[in-house]
PDB file of C-alpha atoms in Angstrom:
ATOM      1  CA  MET A 480      43.575 167.204  75.080  1.00 46.00           C
ATOM      2  CA  THR A 481      45.981 164.721  73.456  1.00 44.00           C
ATOM      3  CA  ASP A 482      45.070 161.863  71.107  1.00 47.00           C
ATOM      4  CA  LYS A 483      45.664 159.463  73.976  1.00 47.00           C
ATOM      5  CA  ASP A 484      43.124 161.318  76.121  1.00 47.00           C
ATOM      6  CA  LYS A 485      40.503 160.874  73.382  1.00 47.00           C
ATOM      7  CA  ASN A 486      41.210 157.173  72.880  1.00 52.00           C
ATOM      8  CA  PRO A 487      39.089 154.792  74.990  1.00 52.00           C
ATOM      9  CA  ILE A 488      42.047 152.402  75.254  1.00 51.00           C
ATOM     10  CA  TYR A 489      44.096 154.909  77.197  1.00 43.00           C
ATOM     11  CA  LYS A 490      41.150 156.189  79.248  1.00 46.00           C
ATOM     12  CA  ARG A 491      40.376 152.648  80.337  1.00 42.00           C
ATOM     13  CA  ARG A 492      43.999 151.969  81.274  1.00 36.00           C
ATOM     14  CA  VAL A 493      44.271 155.149  83.372  1.00 35.00           C
ATOM     15  CA  PHE A 494      41.036 154.277  85.183  1.00 37.00           C
ATOM     16  CA  GLU A 495      42.261 150.810  86.107  1.00 40.00           C
ATOM     17  CA  GLU A 496      45.645 152.037  87.360  1.00 39.00           C
ATOM     18  CA  SER A 497      44.329 154.985  89.380  1.00 40.00           C
ATOM     19  CA  GLU A 498      41.431 153.195  91.057  1.00 44.00           C
ATOM     20  CA  ASP A 499      41.584 153.383  94.862  1.00 46.00           C
ATOM     21  CA  PRO A 500      42.592 149.869  96.086  1.00 39.00           C
ATOM     22  CA  LYS A 501      40.344 150.252  99.134  1.00 39.00           C
ATOM     23  CA  GLN A 502      37.310 150.742  96.905  1.00 42.00           C
ATOM     24  CA  ARG A 503      37.927 148.006  94.346  1.00 39.00           C
ATOM     25  CA  LYS A 504      35.017 145.664  93.668  1.00 45.00           C
ATOM     26  CA  VAL A 505      35.035 142.029  92.617  1.00 41.00           C
ATOM     27  CA  ARG A 506      35.221 141.921  88.819  1.00 47.00           C
ATOM     28  CA  SER A 507      34.334 139.251  86.286  1.00 47.00           C
ATOM     29  CA  PHE A 508      37.850 139.235  84.814  1.00 43.00           C
ATOM     30  CA  VAL A 509      41.547 139.639  85.481  1.00 44.00           C
ATOM     31  CA  LEU A 510      42.963 142.481  83.398  1.00 43.00           C
ATOM     32  CA  ARG A 511      45.747 141.371  81.059  1.00 45.00           C
ATOM     33  CA  GLN A 512      46.538 144.344  78.864  1.00 54.00           C
ATOM     34  CA  GLY A 513      48.160 143.268  75.607  1.00 65.00           C
ATOM     35  CA  ARG A 514      49.869 145.354  72.989  1.00 86.00           C
ATOM     36  CA  LEU A 515      47.717 146.557  70.111  1.00 92.00           C
ATOM     37  CA  THR A 516      48.810 145.922  66.549  1.00 95.00           C
ATOM     38  CA  PRO A 517      48.910 148.946  64.228  1.00 95.00           C
ATOM     39  CA  ALA A 518      45.788 147.609  62.466  1.00 96.00           C
ATOM     40  CA  GLN A 519      43.928 147.319  65.773  1.00 96.00           C
ATOM     41  CA  GLU A 520      44.915 150.860  66.732  1.00 95.00           C
ATOM     42  CA  ARG A 521      43.640 152.151  63.391  1.00 96.00           C
ATOM     43  CA  ALA A 522      40.372 150.264  63.896  1.00 97.00           C
ATOM     44  CA  PHE A 523      39.956 151.886  67.313  1.00 96.00           C
ATOM     45  CA  GLU A 524      40.436 155.326  65.804  1.00 96.00           C
ATOM     46  CA  SER A 525      38.110 154.826  62.845  1.00 97.00           C
ATOM     47  CA  ALA A 526      35.405 152.428  64.105  1.00 97.00           C
ATOM     48  CA  TRP A 527      35.034 153.063  67.841  1.00 97.00           C
ATOM     49  CA  PRO A 528      32.979 156.284  67.411  1.00 96.00           C
ATOM     50  CA  ALA A 529      30.335 154.349  65.431  1.00 97.00           C
ATOM     51  CA  PHE A 530      30.411 150.924  67.115  1.00 98.00           C
ATOM     52  CA  GLY A 531      31.831 151.531  70.603  1.00 98.00           C
ATOM     53  CA  LEU A 532      29.844 152.503  73.684  1.00 97.00           C
ATOM     54  CA  GLU A 533      31.342 154.146  76.732  1.00 96.00           C
ATOM     55  CA  TYR A 534      30.397 152.622  80.077  1.00 97.00           C
ATOM     56  CA  GLU A 535      27.804 154.613  81.979  1.00 96.00           C
ATOM     57  CA  LYS A 536      25.773 154.091  85.123  1.00 96.00           C
ATOM     58  CA  THR A 537      22.353 154.580  83.582  1.00 96.00           C
ATOM     59  CA  PRO A 538      20.311 152.101  81.494  1.00 96.00           C
ATOM     60  CA  ILE A 539      20.692 152.377  77.727  1.00 96.00           C
ATOM     61  CA  ASP A 540      17.989 152.096  75.076  1.00 94.00           C
ATOM     62  CA  LEU A 541      19.075 149.097  73.009  1.00 94.00           C
ATOM     63  CA  ASN A 542      16.828 149.964  70.070  1.00 92.00           C
ATOM     64  CA  GLU A 543      18.283 153.450  69.964  1.00 92.00           C
ATOM     65  CA  ILE A 544      21.941 152.408  70.032  1.00 94.00           C
ATOM     66  CA  PHE A 545      21.345 149.958  67.188  1.00 94.00           C
ATOM     67  CA  GLY A 546      19.439 152.544  65.182  1.00 89.00           C
ATOM     68  CA  ARG A 547      16.086 150.760  65.380  1.00 81.00           C
ATOM     69  CA  PRO A 548      13.590 153.334  66.704  1.00 68.00           C
ATOM     70  CA  ASP A 549      10.610 151.381  65.373  1.00 66.00           C
ATOM     71  CA  THR A 550       9.847 148.926  68.192  1.00 58.00           C
ATOM     72  CA  LYS A 551       7.349 147.108  65.956  1.00 58.00           C
ATOM     73  CA  THR A 552      10.316 145.720  64.009  1.00 62.00           C
ATOM     74  CA  ASP A 553      12.399 145.177  67.124  1.00 76.00           C
ATOM     75  CA  ALA A 554      15.396 142.905  66.464  1.00 91.00           C
ATOM     76  CA  LYS A 555      16.316 140.355  69.104  1.00 96.00           C
ATOM     77  CA  LYS A 556      18.983 141.637  71.484  1.00 97.00           C
ATOM     78  CA  VAL A 557      21.808 139.290  72.468  1.00 98.00           C
ATOM     79  CA  LEU A 558      24.576 140.014  74.970  1.00 98.00           C
ATOM     80  CA  GLU A 559      27.960 138.361  74.412  1.00 98.00           C
ATOM     81  CA  ILE A 560      30.310 138.321  77.392  1.00 98.00           C
ATOM     82  CA  GLY A 561      34.037 137.921  76.746  1.00 96.00           C
ATOM     83  CA  PHE A 562      34.359 137.660  72.965  1.00 96.00           C
ATOM     84  CA  GLY A 563      38.134 137.172  72.831  1.00 93.00           C
ATOM     85  CA  MET A 564      39.402 138.286  69.429  1.00 94.00           C
ATOM     86  CA  GLY A 565      35.871 138.571  68.051  1.00 96.00           C
ATOM     87  CA  ASP A 566      35.989 136.031  65.189  1.00 95.00           C
ATOM     88  CA  ALA A 567      32.964 134.055  66.401  1.00 95.00           C
ATOM     89  CA  THR A 568      31.062 137.233  67.271  1.00 97.00           C
ATOM     90  CA  ALA A 569      31.518 138.621  63.766  1.00 98.00           C
ATOM     91  CA  LYS A 570      30.449 135.353  62.111  1.00 97.00           C
ATOM     92  CA  ILE A 571      27.356 134.994  64.310  1.00 98.00           C
ATOM     93  CA  ALA A 572      26.330 138.587  63.602  1.00 98.00           C
ATOM     94  CA  GLN A 573      26.587 137.889  59.875  1.00 98.00           C
ATOM     95  CA  THR A 574      24.664 134.618  60.250  1.00 97.00           C
ATOM     96  CA  LEU A 575      21.874 136.337  62.223  1.00 97.00           C
ATOM     97  CA  PRO A 576      21.462 139.788  60.630  1.00 95.00           C
ATOM     98  CA  ASP A 577      18.030 140.177  62.244  1.00 93.00           C
ATOM     99  CA  HIS A 578      19.643 140.068  65.717  1.00 97.00           C
ATOM    100  CA  ASP A 579      21.585 142.829  67.463  1.00 98.00           C
ATOM    101  CA  PHE A 580      24.692 141.882  69.450  1.00 98.00           C
ATOM    102  CA  LEU A 581      26.006 143.830  72.416  1.00 98.00           C
ATOM    103  CA  ALA A 582      29.554 142.525  72.861  1.00 98.00           C
ATOM    104  CA  VAL A 583      31.396 143.102  76.151  1.00 98.00           C
ATOM    105  CA  GLU A 584      35.150 142.575  76.491  1.00 97.00           C
ATOM    106  CA  VAL A 585      37.804 144.194  78.683  1.00 95.00           C
ATOM    107  CA  HIS A 586      40.952 143.402  76.710  1.00 95.00           C
ATOM    108  CA  ALA A 587      41.906 146.105  74.220  1.00 95.00           C
ATOM    109  CA  PRO A 588      43.511 143.850  71.541  1.00 96.00           C
ATOM    110  CA  GLY A 589      40.291 141.828  71.282  1.00 96.00           C
ATOM    111  CA  VAL A 590      38.197 144.978  71.025  1.00 97.00           C
ATOM    112  CA  GLY A 591      40.505 146.320  68.327  1.00 97.00           C
ATOM    113  CA  ALA A 592      40.372 143.019  66.450  1.00 97.00           C
ATOM    114  CA  LEU A 593      36.561 142.950  66.443  1.00 98.00           C
ATOM    115  CA  LEU A 594      36.376 146.589  65.357  1.00 98.00           C
ATOM    116  CA  LYS A 595      38.668 145.678  62.449  1.00 98.00           C
ATOM    117  CA  LEU A 596      36.371 142.781  61.446  1.00 98.00           C
ATOM    118  CA  ILE A 597      33.312 145.035  61.666  1.00 98.00           C
ATOM    119  CA  GLU A 598      34.906 147.461  59.216  1.00 98.00           C
ATOM    120  CA  GLU A 599      36.274 144.819  56.858  1.00 98.00           C
ATOM    121  CA  ASP A 600      33.011 142.848  56.641  1.00 98.00           C
ATOM    122  CA  ASP A 601      30.654 145.842  56.832  1.00 98.00           C
ATOM    123  CA  ILE A 602      28.818 144.511  59.906  1.00 98.00           C
ATOM    124  CA  ASP A 603      26.286 146.903  61.399  1.00 96.00           C
ATOM    125  CA  ASN A 604      24.540 144.817  64.092  1.00 97.00           C
ATOM    126  CA  ILE A 605      27.336 144.785  66.712  1.00 98.00           C
ATOM    127  CA  ARG A 606      28.048 147.341  69.426  1.00 98.00           C
ATOM    128  CA  ILE A 607      30.985 147.004  71.832  1.00 98.00           C
ATOM    129  CA  ILE A 608      31.453 147.970  75.466  1.00 98.00           C
ATOM    130  CA  GLN A 609      34.994 147.709  76.853  1.00 97.00           C
ATOM    131  CA  HIS A 610      34.175 147.208  80.511  1.00 97.00           C
ATOM    132  CA  ASP A 611      33.455 144.644  83.220  1.00 96.00           C
ATOM    133  CA  ALA A 612      30.342 142.634  82.344  1.00 97.00           C
ATOM    134  CA  VAL A 613      29.030 142.616  85.918  1.00 97.00           C
ATOM    135  CA  GLU A 614      28.930 146.415  86.055  1.00 97.00           C
ATOM    136  CA  VAL A 615      27.409 146.595  82.567  1.00 98.00           C
ATOM    137  CA  LEU A 616      24.637 144.210  83.634  1.00 98.00           C
ATOM    138  CA  ASN A 617      24.002 146.038  86.891  1.00 98.00           C
ATOM    139  CA  ASN A 618      23.969 149.557  85.509  1.00 98.00           C
ATOM    140  CA  MET A 619      23.494 149.706  81.741  1.00 98.00           C
ATOM    141  CA  LEU A 620      20.900 147.033  80.978  1.00 98.00           C
ATOM    142  CA  ALA A 621      17.259 147.184  82.012  1.00 97.00           C
ATOM    143  CA  ASP A 622      15.566 144.144  83.474  1.00 98.00           C
ATOM    144  CA  ALA A 623      13.963 141.808  80.915  1.00 98.00           C
ATOM    145  CA  SER A 624      15.740 143.552  78.042  1.00 97.00           C
ATOM    146  CA  LEU A 625      17.665 140.633  76.508  1.00 98.00           C
ATOM    147  CA  ASP A 626      16.592 137.807  74.212  1.00 98.00           C
ATOM    148  CA  GLY A 627      19.812 135.868  74.712  1.00 98.00           C
ATOM    149  CA  VAL A 628      23.235 135.723  76.369  1.00 98.00           C
ATOM    150  CA  HIS A 629      26.337 134.078  74.889  1.00 98.00           C
ATOM    151  CA  ILE A 630      29.305 133.106  77.070  1.00 98.00           C
ATOM    152  CA  PHE A 631      31.743 131.130  74.950  1.00 96.00           C
ATOM    153  CA  PHE A 632      34.882 129.535  76.407  1.00 93.00           C
ATOM    154  CA  PRO A 633      35.208 131.574  79.603  1.00 94.00           C
ATOM    155  CA  ASP A 634      38.383 131.115  81.624  1.00 91.00           C
ATOM    156  CA  PRO A 635      37.888 127.786  83.483  1.00 89.00           C
ATOM    157  CA  TRP A 636      40.268 128.666  86.326  1.00 87.00           C
ATOM    158  CA  HIS A 637      41.045 124.968  86.544  1.00 81.00           C
ATOM    159  CA  LYS A 638      43.033 125.060  89.795  1.00 84.00           C
ATOM    160  CA  LYS A 639      40.696 124.387  92.705  1.00 82.00           C
ATOM    161  CA  ARG A 640      41.965 127.357  94.711  1.00 88.00           C
ATOM    162  CA  HIS A 641      40.978 129.607  91.791  1.00 81.00           C
ATOM    163  CA  ASN A 642      37.422 128.243  91.335  1.00 87.00           C
ATOM    164  CA  LYS A 643      36.028 131.292  93.144  1.00 90.00           C
ATOM    165  CA  ARG A 644      37.222 133.413  90.186  1.00 90.00           C
ATOM    166  CA  ARG A 645      35.032 131.570  87.707  1.00 95.00           C
ATOM    167  CA  LEU A 646      32.496 133.742  85.941  1.00 96.00           C
ATOM    168  CA  ILE A 647      29.672 131.224  86.171  1.00 97.00           C
ATOM    169  CA  GLN A 648      28.539 131.410  89.797  1.00 97.00           C
ATOM    170  CA  ALA A 649      25.044 131.233  91.292  1.00 97.00           C
ATOM    171  CA  GLU A 650      24.871 134.965  92.021  1.00 97.00           C
ATOM    172  CA  PHE A 651      26.036 135.914  88.517  1.00 98.00           C
ATOM    173  CA  VAL A 652      23.523 133.565  86.870  1.00 98.00           C
ATOM    174  CA  LYS A 653      20.729 135.086  88.940  1.00 98.00           C
ATOM    175  CA  LEU A 654      21.828 138.527  87.726  1.00 98.00           C
ATOM    176  CA  LEU A 655      21.742 137.292  84.124  1.00 98.00           C
ATOM    177  CA  CYS A 656      18.238 135.916  84.631  1.00 98.00           C
ATOM    178  CA  SER A 657      17.002 139.309  85.777  1.00 98.00           C
ATOM    179  CA  LYS A 658      18.045 140.781  82.410  1.00 98.00           C
ATOM    180  CA  LEU A 659      16.552 137.981  80.289  1.00 98.00           C
ATOM    181  CA  LYS A 660      13.013 138.110  78.957  1.00 98.00           C
ATOM    182  CA  VAL A 661      10.749 135.144  79.642  1.00 98.00           C
ATOM    183  CA  GLY A 662      11.628 132.539  76.998  1.00 98.00           C
ATOM    184  CA  ALA A 663      15.063 134.062  76.377  1.00 98.00           C
ATOM    185  CA  TYR A 664      18.118 131.809  76.363  1.00 98.00           C
ATOM    186  CA  LEU A 665      21.509 131.514  78.046  1.00 98.00           C
ATOM    187  CA  HIS A 666      24.164 129.693  76.010  1.00 98.00           C
ATOM    188  CA  VAL A 667      27.478 128.702  77.616  1.00 98.00           C
ATOM    189  CA  ALA A 668      30.187 126.732  75.794  1.00 96.00           C
ATOM    190  CA  THR A 669      33.413 125.359  77.265  1.00 94.00           C
ATOM    191  CA  ASP A 670      36.171 122.966  76.233  1.00 90.00           C
ATOM    192  CA  TRP A 671      37.055 122.081  79.829  1.00 91.00           C
ATOM    193  CA  GLU A 672      35.020 119.077  81.019  1.00 93.00           C
ATOM    194  CA  GLU A 673      35.258 119.779  84.743  1.00 94.00           C
ATOM    195  CA  TYR A 674      34.115 123.336  84.140  1.00 95.00           C
ATOM    196  CA  ALA A 675      31.229 122.033  82.008  1.00 96.00           C
ATOM    197  CA  GLU A 676      30.133 119.928  84.982  1.00 97.00           C
ATOM    198  CA  TRP A 677      30.417 122.981  87.242  1.00 97.00           C
ATOM    199  CA  VAL A 678      28.344 125.130  84.848  1.00 98.00           C
ATOM    200  CA  LEU A 679      25.711 122.403  84.489  1.00 98.00           C
ATOM    201  CA  GLU A 680      25.333 122.169  88.261  1.00 98.00           C
ATOM    202  CA  VAL A 681      25.067 125.954  88.676  1.00 98.00           C
ATOM    203  CA  LEU A 682      22.514 126.359  85.873  1.00 98.00           C
ATOM    204  CA  GLN A 683      20.384 123.443  87.048  1.00 98.00           C
ATOM    205  CA  ALA A 684      20.277 124.955  90.533  1.00 98.00           C
ATOM    206  CA  GLU A 685      18.767 128.198  89.237  1.00 98.00           C
ATOM    207  CA  PRO A 686      14.939 127.853  89.419  1.00 98.00           C
ATOM    208  CA  GLN A 687      14.374 130.476  86.699  1.00 98.00           C
ATOM    209  CA  LEU A 688      16.189 128.372  84.071  1.00 98.00           C
ATOM    210  CA  LYS A 689      15.106 125.258  82.217  1.00 98.00           C
ATOM    211  CA  ASN A 690      17.709 123.174  80.399  1.00 98.00           C
ATOM    212  CA  THR A 691      16.891 122.478  76.745  1.00 98.00           C
ATOM    213  CA  ALA A 692      18.597 119.083  77.043  1.00 98.00           C
ATOM    214  CA  GLU A 693      18.973 116.471  79.754  1.00 96.00           C
ATOM    215  CA  THR A 694      22.557 117.607  80.261  1.00 98.00           C
ATOM    216  CA  TYR A 695      24.521 119.107  77.370  1.00 98.00           C
ATOM    217  CA  ALA A 696      23.022 120.421  74.134  1.00 98.00           C
ATOM    218  CA  GLU A 697      24.019 119.865  70.544  1.00 96.00           C
ATOM    219  CA  LYS A 698      26.070 122.775  69.254  1.00 95.00           C
ATOM    220  CA  PRO A 699      23.567 125.343  67.914  1.00 96.00           C
ATOM    221  CA  SER A 700      24.071 125.993  64.218  1.00 96.00           C
ATOM    222  CA  TYR A 701      24.733 129.707  64.771  1.00 97.00           C
ATOM    223  CA  ARG A 702      27.876 129.087  66.868  1.00 96.00           C
ATOM    224  CA  PRO A 703      30.820 128.627  64.486  1.00 95.00           C
ATOM    225  CA  LEU A 704      33.760 126.357  65.155  1.00 89.00           C
ATOM    226  CA  THR A 705      36.842 128.394  66.024  1.00 79.00           C
ATOM    227  CA  LYS A 706      40.244 127.372  64.677  1.00 77.00           C
ATOM    228  CA  PHE A 707      41.318 126.453  68.206  1.00 73.00           C
ATOM    229  CA  GLU A 708      38.163 124.400  68.790  1.00 81.00           C
ATOM    230  CA  ASN A 709      38.412 122.616  65.439  1.00 82.00           C
ATOM    231  CA  ARG A 710      42.024 121.714  66.146  1.00 80.00           C
ATOM    232  CA  GLY A 711      41.042 120.367  69.559  1.00 76.00           C
ATOM    233  CA  ILE A 712      38.240 118.247  68.128  1.00 82.00           C
ATOM    234  CA  LYS A 713      40.681 116.668  65.650  1.00 83.00           C
ATOM    235  CA  LEU A 714      42.878 115.779  68.630  1.00 80.00           C
ATOM    236  CA  GLY A 715      39.941 114.164  70.395  1.00 81.00           C
ATOM    237  CA  HIS A 716      39.186 117.010  72.813  1.00 83.00           C
ATOM    238  CA  GLY A 717      35.601 117.637  73.822  1.00 90.00           C
ATOM    239  CA  VAL A 718      33.444 120.771  73.687  1.00 93.00           C
ATOM    240  CA  TRP A 719      30.306 121.146  75.795  1.00 95.00           C
ATOM    241  CA  ASP A 720      27.389 123.464  75.014  1.00 97.00           C
ATOM    242  CA  LEU A 721      24.724 124.288  77.591  1.00 98.00           C
ATOM    243  CA  VAL A 722      21.554 126.090  76.527  1.00 98.00           C
ATOM    244  CA  CYS A 723      18.896 127.060  79.042  1.00 98.00           C
ATOM    245  CA  LEU A 724      15.670 129.040  78.696  1.00 98.00           C
ATOM    246  CA  LYS A 725      14.249 131.457  81.230  1.00 98.00           C
ATOM    247  CA  ALA A 726      10.955 130.083  82.465  1.00 96.00           C
TER     248      ALA A 726
END
């Protein structure tokens, strides 16, 4: 077995390329493989064994993977879908050390970047799955196992003909609700106003969710401002946060 065979980056790439086109399922992303920097490659080699989880088709024990066997001191479990380059994920994990974060992302450079931050900042409450979030939700997470879900700045697919590719759809939200505990929250943030309106309509139509605001919420203190977001705010661009609780 070569080093490439052992590396989850290469295993994931081979899987995507060899998949039978006739059996492909609808995914929550479009794969855009980028080139890893040397630092990201090193982080994959050194940190993935401790902080990465391979996709599997059986439910996982979240307390076990975070090294918390004592359920009496159970930390809150939060799923983050599509963490980009991981800067916000790392900061939130440091801000909320009593929470555990299961971070799902398909793009290898982002996974490598977050692994690098985990090592540099000695963060131990993040675990990463490099796979499609829909399949992770369907197969790896038990019902009523999550205390929260973060979806920050998902692709808005702003062209009308591409709206069907948007992550936030009624069926997907219903799937998320099945994994949330009663009283758990769903937090979506976007900097695209039309998409914010779309998300608001979809979330309000789900009977299991109750909006914490009349429309959009104030930015929760745990969500940091990204460099891109801060630059946009200075230019007068808006950012919309939506926070709903499972009834």
